[in-house]
Short mmCIF file of C-alpha atoms in Angstrom, two decimals:
data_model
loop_
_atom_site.label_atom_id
_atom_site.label_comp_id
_atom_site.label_asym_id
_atom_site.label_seq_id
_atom_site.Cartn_x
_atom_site.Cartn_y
_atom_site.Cartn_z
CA UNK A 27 40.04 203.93 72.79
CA UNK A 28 36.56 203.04 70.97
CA UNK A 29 37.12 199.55 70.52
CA UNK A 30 37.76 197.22 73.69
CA UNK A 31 40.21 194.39 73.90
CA UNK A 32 39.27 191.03 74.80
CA UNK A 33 41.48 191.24 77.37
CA UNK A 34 39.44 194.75 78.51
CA UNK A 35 36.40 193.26 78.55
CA UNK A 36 37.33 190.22 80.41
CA UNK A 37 38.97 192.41 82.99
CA UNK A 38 35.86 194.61 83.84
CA UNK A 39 33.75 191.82 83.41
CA UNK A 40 34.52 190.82 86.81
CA UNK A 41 36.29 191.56 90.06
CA UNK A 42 39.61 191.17 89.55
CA UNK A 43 40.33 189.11 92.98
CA UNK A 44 44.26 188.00 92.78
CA UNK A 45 44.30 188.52 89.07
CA UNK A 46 48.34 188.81 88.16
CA UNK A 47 49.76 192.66 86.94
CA UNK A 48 49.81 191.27 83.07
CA UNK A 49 45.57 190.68 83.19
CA UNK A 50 45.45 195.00 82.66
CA UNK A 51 44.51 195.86 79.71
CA UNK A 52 47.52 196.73 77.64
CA UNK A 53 50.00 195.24 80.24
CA UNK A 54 51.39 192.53 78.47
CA UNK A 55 54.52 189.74 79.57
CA UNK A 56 57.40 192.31 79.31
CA UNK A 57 55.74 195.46 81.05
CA UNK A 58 54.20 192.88 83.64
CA UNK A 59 57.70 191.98 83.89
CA UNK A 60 58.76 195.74 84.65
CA UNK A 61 56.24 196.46 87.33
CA UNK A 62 56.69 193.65 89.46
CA UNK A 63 60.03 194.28 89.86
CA UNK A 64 58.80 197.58 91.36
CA UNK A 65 56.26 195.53 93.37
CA UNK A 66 53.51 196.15 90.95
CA UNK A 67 53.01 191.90 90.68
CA UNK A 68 48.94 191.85 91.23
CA UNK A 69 46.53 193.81 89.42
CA UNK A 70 45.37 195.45 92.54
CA UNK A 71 48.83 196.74 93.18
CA UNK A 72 47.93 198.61 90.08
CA UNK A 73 44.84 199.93 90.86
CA UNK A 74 45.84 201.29 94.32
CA UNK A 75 48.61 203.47 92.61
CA UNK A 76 45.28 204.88 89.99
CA UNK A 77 43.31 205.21 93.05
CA UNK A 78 46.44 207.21 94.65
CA UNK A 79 46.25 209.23 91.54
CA UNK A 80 42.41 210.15 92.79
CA UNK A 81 41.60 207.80 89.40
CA UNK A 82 43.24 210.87 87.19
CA UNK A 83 43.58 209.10 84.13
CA UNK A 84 46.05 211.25 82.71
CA UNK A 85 48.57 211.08 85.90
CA UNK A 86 48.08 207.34 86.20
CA UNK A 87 49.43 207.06 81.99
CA UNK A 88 51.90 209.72 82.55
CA UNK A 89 53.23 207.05 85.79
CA UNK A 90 52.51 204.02 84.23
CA UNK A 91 55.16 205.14 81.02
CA UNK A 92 57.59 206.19 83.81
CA UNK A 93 57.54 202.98 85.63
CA UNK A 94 56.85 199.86 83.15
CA UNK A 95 57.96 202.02 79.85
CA UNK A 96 54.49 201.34 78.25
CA UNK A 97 53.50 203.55 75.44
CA UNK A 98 50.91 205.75 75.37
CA UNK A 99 48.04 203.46 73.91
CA UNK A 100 49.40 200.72 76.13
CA UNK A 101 49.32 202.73 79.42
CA UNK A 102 45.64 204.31 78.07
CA UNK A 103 44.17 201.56 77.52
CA UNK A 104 45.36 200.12 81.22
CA UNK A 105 43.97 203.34 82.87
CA UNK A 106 40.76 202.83 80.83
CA UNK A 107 39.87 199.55 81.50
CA UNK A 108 40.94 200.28 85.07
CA UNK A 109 38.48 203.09 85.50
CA UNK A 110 35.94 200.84 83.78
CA UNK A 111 36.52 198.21 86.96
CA UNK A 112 36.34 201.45 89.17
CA UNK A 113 33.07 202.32 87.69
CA UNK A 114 32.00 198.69 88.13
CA UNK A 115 32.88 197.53 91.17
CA UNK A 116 33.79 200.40 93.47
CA UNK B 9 74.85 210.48 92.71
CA UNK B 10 75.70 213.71 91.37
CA UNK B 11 73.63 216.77 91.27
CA UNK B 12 74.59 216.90 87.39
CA UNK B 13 75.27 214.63 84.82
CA UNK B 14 78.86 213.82 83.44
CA UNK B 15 77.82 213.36 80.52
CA UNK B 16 75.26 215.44 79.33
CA UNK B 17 74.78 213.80 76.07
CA UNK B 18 72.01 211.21 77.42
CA UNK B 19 69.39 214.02 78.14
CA UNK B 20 67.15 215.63 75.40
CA UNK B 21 67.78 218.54 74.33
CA UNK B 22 64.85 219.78 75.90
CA UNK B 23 65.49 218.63 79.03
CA UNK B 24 69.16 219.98 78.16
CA UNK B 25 67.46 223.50 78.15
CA UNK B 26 65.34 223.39 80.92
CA UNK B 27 67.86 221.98 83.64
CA UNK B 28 70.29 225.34 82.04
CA UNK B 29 67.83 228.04 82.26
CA UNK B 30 66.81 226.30 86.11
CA UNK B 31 70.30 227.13 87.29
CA UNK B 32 70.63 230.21 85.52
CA UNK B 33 73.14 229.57 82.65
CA UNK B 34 72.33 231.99 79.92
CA UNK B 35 71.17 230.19 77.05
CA UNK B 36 71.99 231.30 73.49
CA UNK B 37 69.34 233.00 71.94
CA UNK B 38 67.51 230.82 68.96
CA UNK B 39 67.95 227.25 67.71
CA UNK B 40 70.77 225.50 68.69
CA UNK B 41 72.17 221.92 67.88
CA UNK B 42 72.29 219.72 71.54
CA UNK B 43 76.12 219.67 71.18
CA UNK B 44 75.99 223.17 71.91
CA UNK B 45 73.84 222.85 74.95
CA UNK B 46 75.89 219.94 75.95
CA UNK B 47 78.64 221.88 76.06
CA UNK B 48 76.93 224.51 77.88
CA UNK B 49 76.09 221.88 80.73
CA UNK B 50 79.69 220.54 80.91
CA UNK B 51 81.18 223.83 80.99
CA UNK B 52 78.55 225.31 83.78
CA UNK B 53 77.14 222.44 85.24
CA UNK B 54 79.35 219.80 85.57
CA UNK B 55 81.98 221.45 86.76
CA UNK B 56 79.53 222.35 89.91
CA UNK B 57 78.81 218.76 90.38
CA UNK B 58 82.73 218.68 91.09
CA UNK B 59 82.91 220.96 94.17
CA UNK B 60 79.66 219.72 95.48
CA UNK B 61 80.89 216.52 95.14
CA UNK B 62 82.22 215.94 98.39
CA UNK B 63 78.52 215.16 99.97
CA UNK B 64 77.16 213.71 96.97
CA UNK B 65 80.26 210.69 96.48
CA UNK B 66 77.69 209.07 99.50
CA UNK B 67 75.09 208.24 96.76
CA UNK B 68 77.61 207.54 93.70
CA UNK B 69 76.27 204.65 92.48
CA UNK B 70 73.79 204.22 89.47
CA UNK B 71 70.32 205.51 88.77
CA UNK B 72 68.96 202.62 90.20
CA UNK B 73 69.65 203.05 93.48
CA UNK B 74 67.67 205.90 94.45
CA UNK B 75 64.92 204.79 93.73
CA UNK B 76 64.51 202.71 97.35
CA UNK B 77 65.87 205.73 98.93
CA UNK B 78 63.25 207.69 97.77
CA UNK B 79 60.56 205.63 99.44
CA UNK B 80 62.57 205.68 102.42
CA UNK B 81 62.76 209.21 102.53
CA UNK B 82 58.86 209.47 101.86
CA UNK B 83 58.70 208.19 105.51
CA UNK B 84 61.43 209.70 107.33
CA UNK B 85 63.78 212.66 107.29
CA UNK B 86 63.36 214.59 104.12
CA UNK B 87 64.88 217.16 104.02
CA UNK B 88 68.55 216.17 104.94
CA UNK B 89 68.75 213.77 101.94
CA UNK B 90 66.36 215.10 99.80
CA UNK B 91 69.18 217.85 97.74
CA UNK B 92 71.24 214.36 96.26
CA UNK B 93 67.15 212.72 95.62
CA UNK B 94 67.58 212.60 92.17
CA UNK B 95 69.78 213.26 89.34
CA UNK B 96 67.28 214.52 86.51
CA UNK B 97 65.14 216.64 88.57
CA UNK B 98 65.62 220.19 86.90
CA UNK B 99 65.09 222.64 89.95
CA UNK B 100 66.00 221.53 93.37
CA UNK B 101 63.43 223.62 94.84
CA UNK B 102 60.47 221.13 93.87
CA UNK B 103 62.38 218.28 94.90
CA UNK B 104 63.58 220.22 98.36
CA UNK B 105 59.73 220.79 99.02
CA UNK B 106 58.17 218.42 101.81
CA UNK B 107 55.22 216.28 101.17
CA UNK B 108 52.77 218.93 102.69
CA UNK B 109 54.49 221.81 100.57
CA UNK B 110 53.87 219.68 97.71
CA UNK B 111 50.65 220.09 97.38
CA UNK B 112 50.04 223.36 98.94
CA UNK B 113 52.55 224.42 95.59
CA UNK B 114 49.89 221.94 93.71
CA UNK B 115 46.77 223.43 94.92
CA UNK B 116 48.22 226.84 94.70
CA UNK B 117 47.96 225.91 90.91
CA UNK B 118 44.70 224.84 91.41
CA UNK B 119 45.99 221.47 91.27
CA UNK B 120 43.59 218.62 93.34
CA UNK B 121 46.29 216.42 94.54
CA UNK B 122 45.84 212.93 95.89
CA UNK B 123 47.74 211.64 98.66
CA UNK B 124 51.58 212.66 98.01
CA UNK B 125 53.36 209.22 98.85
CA UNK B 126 56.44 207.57 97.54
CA UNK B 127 55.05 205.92 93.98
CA UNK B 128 53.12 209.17 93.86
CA UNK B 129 55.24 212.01 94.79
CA UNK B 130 57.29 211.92 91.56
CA UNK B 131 54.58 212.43 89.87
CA UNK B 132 53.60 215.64 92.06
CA UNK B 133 56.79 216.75 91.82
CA UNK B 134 56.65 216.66 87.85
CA UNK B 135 53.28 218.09 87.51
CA UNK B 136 54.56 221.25 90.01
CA UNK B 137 57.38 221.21 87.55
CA UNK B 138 55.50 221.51 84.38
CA UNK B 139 53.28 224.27 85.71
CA UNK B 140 56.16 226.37 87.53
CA UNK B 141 58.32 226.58 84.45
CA UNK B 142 57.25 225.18 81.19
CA UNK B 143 54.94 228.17 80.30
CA UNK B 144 55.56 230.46 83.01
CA UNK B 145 53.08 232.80 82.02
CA UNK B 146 50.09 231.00 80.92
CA UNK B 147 49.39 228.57 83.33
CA UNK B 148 50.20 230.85 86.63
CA UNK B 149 47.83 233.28 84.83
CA UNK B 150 44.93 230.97 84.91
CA UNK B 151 46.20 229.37 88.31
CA UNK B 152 45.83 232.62 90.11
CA UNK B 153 42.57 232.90 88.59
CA UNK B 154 41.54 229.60 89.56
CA UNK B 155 43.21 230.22 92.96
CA UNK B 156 41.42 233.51 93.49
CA UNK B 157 38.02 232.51 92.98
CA UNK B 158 37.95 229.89 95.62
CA UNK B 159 39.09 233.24 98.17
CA UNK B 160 36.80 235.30 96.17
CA UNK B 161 33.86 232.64 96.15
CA UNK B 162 33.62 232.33 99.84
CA UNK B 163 34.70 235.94 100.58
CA UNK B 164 31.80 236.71 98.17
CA UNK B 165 29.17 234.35 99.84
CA UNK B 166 30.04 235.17 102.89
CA UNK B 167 29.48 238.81 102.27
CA UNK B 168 26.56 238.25 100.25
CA UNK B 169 24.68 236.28 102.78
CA UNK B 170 25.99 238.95 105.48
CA UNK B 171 24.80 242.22 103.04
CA UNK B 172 21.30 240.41 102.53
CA UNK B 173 20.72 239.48 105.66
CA UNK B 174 21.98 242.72 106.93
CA UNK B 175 19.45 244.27 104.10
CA UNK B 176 16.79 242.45 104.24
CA UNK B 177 16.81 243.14 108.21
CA UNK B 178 17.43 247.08 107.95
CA UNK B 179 14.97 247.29 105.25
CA UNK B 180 12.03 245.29 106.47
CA UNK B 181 12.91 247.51 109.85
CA UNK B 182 13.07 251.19 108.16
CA UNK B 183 10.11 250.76 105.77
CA UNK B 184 7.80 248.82 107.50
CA UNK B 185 7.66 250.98 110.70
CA UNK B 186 6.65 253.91 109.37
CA UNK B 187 3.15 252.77 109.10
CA UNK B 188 3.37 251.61 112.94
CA UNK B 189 5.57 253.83 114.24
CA UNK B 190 5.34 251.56 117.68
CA UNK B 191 6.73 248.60 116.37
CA UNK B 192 9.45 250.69 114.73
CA UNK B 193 12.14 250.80 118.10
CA UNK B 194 12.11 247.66 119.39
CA UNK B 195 12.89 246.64 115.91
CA UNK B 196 15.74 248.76 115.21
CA UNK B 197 17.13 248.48 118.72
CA UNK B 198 17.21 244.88 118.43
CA UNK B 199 18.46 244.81 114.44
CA UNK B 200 21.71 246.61 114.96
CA UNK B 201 23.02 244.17 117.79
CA UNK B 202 23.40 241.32 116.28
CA UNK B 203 23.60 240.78 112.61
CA UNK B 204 22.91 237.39 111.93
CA UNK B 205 20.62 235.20 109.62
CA UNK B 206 18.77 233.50 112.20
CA UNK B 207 17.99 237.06 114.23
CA UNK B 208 16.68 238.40 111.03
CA UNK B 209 14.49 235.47 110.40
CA UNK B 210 12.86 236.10 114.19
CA UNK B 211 12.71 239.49 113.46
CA UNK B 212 10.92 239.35 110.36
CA UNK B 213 8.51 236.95 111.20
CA UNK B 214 8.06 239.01 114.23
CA UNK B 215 7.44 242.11 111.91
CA UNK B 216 5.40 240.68 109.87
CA UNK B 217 3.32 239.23 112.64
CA UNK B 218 2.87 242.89 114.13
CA UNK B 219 1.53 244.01 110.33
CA UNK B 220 -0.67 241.00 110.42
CA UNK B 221 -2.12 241.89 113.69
CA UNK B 222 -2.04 245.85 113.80
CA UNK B 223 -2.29 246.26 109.59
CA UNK B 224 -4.54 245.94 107.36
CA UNK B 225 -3.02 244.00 104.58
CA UNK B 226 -2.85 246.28 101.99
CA UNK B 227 -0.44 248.10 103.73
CA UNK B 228 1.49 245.32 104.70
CA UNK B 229 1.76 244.34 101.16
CA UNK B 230 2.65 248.16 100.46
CA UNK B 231 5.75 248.14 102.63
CA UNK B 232 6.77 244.92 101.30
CA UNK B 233 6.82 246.42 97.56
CA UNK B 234 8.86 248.82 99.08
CA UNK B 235 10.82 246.35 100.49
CA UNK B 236 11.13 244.95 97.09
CA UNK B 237 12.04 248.11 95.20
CA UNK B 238 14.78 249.18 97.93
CA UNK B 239 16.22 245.64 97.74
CA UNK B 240 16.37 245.75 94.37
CA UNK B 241 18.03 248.88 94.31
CA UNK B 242 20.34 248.22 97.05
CA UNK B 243 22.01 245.24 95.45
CA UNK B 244 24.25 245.37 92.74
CA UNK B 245 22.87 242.31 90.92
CA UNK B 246 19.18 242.85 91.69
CA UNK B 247 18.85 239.39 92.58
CA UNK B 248 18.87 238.21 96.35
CA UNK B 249 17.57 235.04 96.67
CA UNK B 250 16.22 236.03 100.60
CA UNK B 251 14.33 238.96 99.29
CA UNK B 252 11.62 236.75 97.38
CA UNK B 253 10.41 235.38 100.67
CA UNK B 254 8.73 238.23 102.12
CA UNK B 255 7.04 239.16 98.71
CA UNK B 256 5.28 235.70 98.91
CA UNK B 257 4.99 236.25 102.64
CA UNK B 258 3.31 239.53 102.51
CA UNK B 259 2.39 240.58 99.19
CA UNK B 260 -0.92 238.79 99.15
CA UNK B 261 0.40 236.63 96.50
CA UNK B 262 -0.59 232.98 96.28
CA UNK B 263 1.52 230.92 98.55
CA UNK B 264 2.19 227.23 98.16
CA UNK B 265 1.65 225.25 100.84
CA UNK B 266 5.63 223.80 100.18
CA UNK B 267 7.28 227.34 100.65
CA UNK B 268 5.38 227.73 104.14
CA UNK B 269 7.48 228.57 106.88
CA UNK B 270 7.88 226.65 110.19
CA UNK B 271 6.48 229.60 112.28
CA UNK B 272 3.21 229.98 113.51
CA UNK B 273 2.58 233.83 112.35
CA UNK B 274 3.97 233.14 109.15
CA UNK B 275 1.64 230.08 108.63
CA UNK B 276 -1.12 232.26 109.99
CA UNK B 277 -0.02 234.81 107.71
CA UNK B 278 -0.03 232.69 104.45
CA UNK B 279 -3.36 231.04 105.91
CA UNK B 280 -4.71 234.77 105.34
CA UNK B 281 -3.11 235.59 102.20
CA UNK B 282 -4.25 232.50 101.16
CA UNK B 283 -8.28 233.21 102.20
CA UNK B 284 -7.22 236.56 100.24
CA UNK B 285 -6.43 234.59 97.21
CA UNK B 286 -9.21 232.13 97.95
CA UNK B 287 -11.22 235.12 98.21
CA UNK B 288 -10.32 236.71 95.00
CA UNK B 289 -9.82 233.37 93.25
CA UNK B 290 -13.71 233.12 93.89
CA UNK B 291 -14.55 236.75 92.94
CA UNK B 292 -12.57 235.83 90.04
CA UNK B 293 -14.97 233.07 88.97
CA UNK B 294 -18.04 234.89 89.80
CA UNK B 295 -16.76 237.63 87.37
CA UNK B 296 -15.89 235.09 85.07
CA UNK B 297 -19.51 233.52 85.59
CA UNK B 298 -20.84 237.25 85.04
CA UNK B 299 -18.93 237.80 82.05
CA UNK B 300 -20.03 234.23 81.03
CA UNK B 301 -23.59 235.12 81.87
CA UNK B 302 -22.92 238.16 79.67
CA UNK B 303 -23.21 236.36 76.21
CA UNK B 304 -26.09 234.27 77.78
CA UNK B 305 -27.90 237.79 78.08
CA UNK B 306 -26.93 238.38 74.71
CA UNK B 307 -28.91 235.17 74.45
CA UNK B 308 -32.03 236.20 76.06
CA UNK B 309 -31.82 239.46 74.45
CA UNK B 310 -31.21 238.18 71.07
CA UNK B 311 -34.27 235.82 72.02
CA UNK B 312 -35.97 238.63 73.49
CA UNK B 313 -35.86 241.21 70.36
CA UNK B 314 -36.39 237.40 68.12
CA UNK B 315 -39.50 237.85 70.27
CA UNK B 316 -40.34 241.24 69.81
CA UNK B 317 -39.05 240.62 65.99
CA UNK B 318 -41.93 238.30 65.71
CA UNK B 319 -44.58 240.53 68.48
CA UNK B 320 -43.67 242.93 65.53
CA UNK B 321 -43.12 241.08 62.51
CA UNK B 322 -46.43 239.38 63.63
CA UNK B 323 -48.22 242.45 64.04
CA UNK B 324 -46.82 243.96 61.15
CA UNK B 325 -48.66 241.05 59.70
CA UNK B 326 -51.87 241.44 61.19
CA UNK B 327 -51.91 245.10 60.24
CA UNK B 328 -50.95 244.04 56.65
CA UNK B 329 -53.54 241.51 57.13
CA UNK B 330 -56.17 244.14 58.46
CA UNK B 331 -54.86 246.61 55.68
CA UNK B 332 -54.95 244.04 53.15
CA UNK B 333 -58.76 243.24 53.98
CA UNK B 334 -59.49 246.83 53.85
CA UNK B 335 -57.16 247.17 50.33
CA UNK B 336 -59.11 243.69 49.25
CA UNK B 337 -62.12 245.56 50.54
CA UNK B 338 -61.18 248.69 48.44
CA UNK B 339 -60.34 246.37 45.64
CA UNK B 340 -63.31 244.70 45.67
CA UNK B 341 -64.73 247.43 46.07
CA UNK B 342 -63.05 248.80 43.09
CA UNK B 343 -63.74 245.61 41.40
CA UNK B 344 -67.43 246.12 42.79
CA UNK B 345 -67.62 249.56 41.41
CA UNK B 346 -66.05 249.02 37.75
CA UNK B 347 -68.46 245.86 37.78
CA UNK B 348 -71.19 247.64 39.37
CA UNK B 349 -70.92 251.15 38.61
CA UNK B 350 -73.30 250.89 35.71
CA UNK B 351 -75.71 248.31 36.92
CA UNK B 352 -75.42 250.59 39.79
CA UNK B 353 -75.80 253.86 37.48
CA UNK B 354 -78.56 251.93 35.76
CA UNK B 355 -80.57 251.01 38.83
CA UNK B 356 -79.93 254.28 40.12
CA UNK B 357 -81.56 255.59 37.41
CA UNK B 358 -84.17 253.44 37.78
CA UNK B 359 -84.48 254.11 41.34
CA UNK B 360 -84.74 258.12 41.05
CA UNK B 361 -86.66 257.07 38.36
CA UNK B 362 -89.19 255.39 40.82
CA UNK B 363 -88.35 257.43 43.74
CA UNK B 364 -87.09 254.36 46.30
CA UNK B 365 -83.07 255.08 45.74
CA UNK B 366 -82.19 253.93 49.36
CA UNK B 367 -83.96 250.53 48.62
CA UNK B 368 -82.75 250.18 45.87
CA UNK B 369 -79.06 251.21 46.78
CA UNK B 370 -78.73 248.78 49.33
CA UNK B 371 -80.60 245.63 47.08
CA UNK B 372 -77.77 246.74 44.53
CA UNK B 373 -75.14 246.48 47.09
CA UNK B 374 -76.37 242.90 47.99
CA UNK B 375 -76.25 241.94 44.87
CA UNK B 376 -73.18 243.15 44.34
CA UNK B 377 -71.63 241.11 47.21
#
């Protein structure tokens, strides 16, 4: 997690409005695909289940491998760059 | 769906293990291959699901149902259908518990759970999970110490703040009367009614008003050393963070205008301890000035006995000198003589040859010179 993505840093960068589910960070077409069949279809969809989570980073992995079937980096990197835009703009 | 799987085979063997020790079946001691737990579930487990599975044919369908059901339940009636929830939970008691039992179990374990809703609950209910069974030693270990704390933490500040401020009041009562034995009653009479932080304040300040009027100060600051001592005798830890106050208060110790209290006999109080250390902070200079003025003697002394060095030296000098005209004189005289001595002898002769030695003594003598 010591290098950022592109996609990271243009997610943080700003607020993330009515961004789709596959602008997170390590959410790419096919787990974007998974979570909005469970609803998850905007980004901020996403980041009220971390904020359930009370922004536990480990919880919100542990979920987001349940739900979408992300892998570990995938779903870290999502919580990261999540936390980031929590740090940012909360 | 049913309670348990019909065919085992899909789960790990882990979670093989898990969901046979959480309903009791006796596992075979070491390593096994999963075909051997497998059979384990089929033979114990399965077979349950058969006679339960009157109630649970309502929810026969695939995995992917429940999932909807589950949020439903999150809002209504949880209990009724929460026993057929879900196939893989291991232990139906996490998945029987309501929302609210949820994370009472979680905090029990020291756990800080956010809001226990339906995309969120499943993750509760694993986490519970985890720290109920997978290492049911360690974790419950450290939970109940975690757990105990909190209990402990207040029960300890609560008793803390009650002991010292119960302390602090009998203390400042018992030692501080003795001196004024008429202050002493009221006091005491009023200390053991109510035990409370803000009585012990008044009283206090009240106290410590009295020693300001009736006292002289050294006394006051006497009884509050002994305040001091029996505080720090009476508590276990020796430190009290209440206790300092009346040593600032009292002791005649310099008190910063920040640590001033809001009443008036305090303030007045400080206001003399702080004349006190005005006063000594000026004595303190003065002796400082003294001690300064000390080497500057030194300085007129030294330039005094330079003085009498040179008085002395000087007329040291000017008895040399004196000595040295008489010791010239001498010398000269000497000089005189060995020059003179046989003119002298010669005239003498002369003279008591003539009869006029006197004359010519003294016409030798200034020719000599």
């Amino acid at each position: 997690m010591s290098t950022t993505s592109q996609k990271h840093r243009d997610f943080v960068g700003e607020p993330m409005g009515d961004k789709s589910v596959t602008a997170l960070s390590g959410i790419g077409e096919i787990l974007g695909k998974k979570l909005e069949e469970q609803g998850f279809d905007k980004a901020y969809v996403v980041l009220g289940q971390f904020l359930l989570l009370k922004k536990d980073t480990e919880m919100f992995t542990e979920w987001l491998r349940d739900a979408s079937g992300a892998n570990s980096r995938q779903a870290g990197s999502c919580a990261q760059c999540l936390r980031e835009w929590c740090d940012a703009f909360l | 769906m049913a309670e348990f799987l019909e065919d085992p085979s899909v789960l790990t063997k882990d979670k093989l293990k898990n969901e046979l020790a959480a309903n009791n079946v006796p596992l075979p001691s070491g390593e096994h291959k999963k075909e051997v737990y497998v059979q384990l579930y089929l033979k114990n487990l399965t077979v349950l699901n058969n006679k339960k599975s009157p109630p649970a044919d309502t929810f026969s369908s695939d995995e992917e149902l429940p999932a909807p059901v589950v949020s439903n339940k999150s809002r209504s009636g949880r209990k009724a259908t929460k026993k057929t929830d879900k196939p893989r939970t291991e232990e139906v008691e996490v998945t029987d518990l309501t929302d609210e039992d949820l994370k009472q179990q979680l905090a029990k374990h020291g756990v800080d759970s956010g809001p226990i809703v339906a995309t969120t609950r499943k993750l509760y209910e694993k986490k519970l999970q985890k720290l109920l069974d997978q290492p049911p030693a360690e974790p419950e270990a450290p939970t109940d110490v975690t757990a105990l704390p909190k209990a402990d933490s207040n029960q300890n500040g609560n008793t803390n703040s009650d002991q010292y401020s119960d302390k602090e009041d009998e203390e400042i009562a018992a030692p501080e009367p003795e001196p004024v034995p008429v202050v002493e009653k009221p006091v005491r009479s009023r200390g053991k009614a109510p035990v409370t932080s803000r009585t012990s304040s008044r009283r206090q300040t009240k106290v410590v008003e009295e020693i300001i009027v009736e006292e002289t100060p050294k006394k006051a600051s006497e009884s509050v050393v002994e305040d001091i001592l029996a505080n720090e005798i009476s508590t276990p830890t020796g430190i009290s963070a209440t206790c300092r106050r009346p040593i600032r208060g009292a002791a005649g110790r310099p008190v910063k205008p920040s640590e001033y209290w809001l009443d008036e006999s305090h303030v007045q109080h400080t206001v003399l301890t702080e004349t006190r250390s005005y006063s000594e902070s000026f004595s303190r200079p003065g002796s400082s000035i003294s001690s300064s003025k000390a080497p500057a003697r030194r300085g007129v002394l030294s330039l005094l006995l330079k003085l009498l060095l040179l008085i002395v030296v000087g007329g040291s000098l000017y008895y040399a000198y004196q000595n040295l005209d008489a010791d010239q004189i001498n010398t000269l005289k000497g000089l005189v003589d060995s020059v003179v001595v046989p003119l002298q002898g010669a005239v003498e002769n002369a003279a008591t040859y003539l009869g006029i030695s006197s004359s010519s003594n003294g016409a030798t003598e200034s020719a000599g010179n």
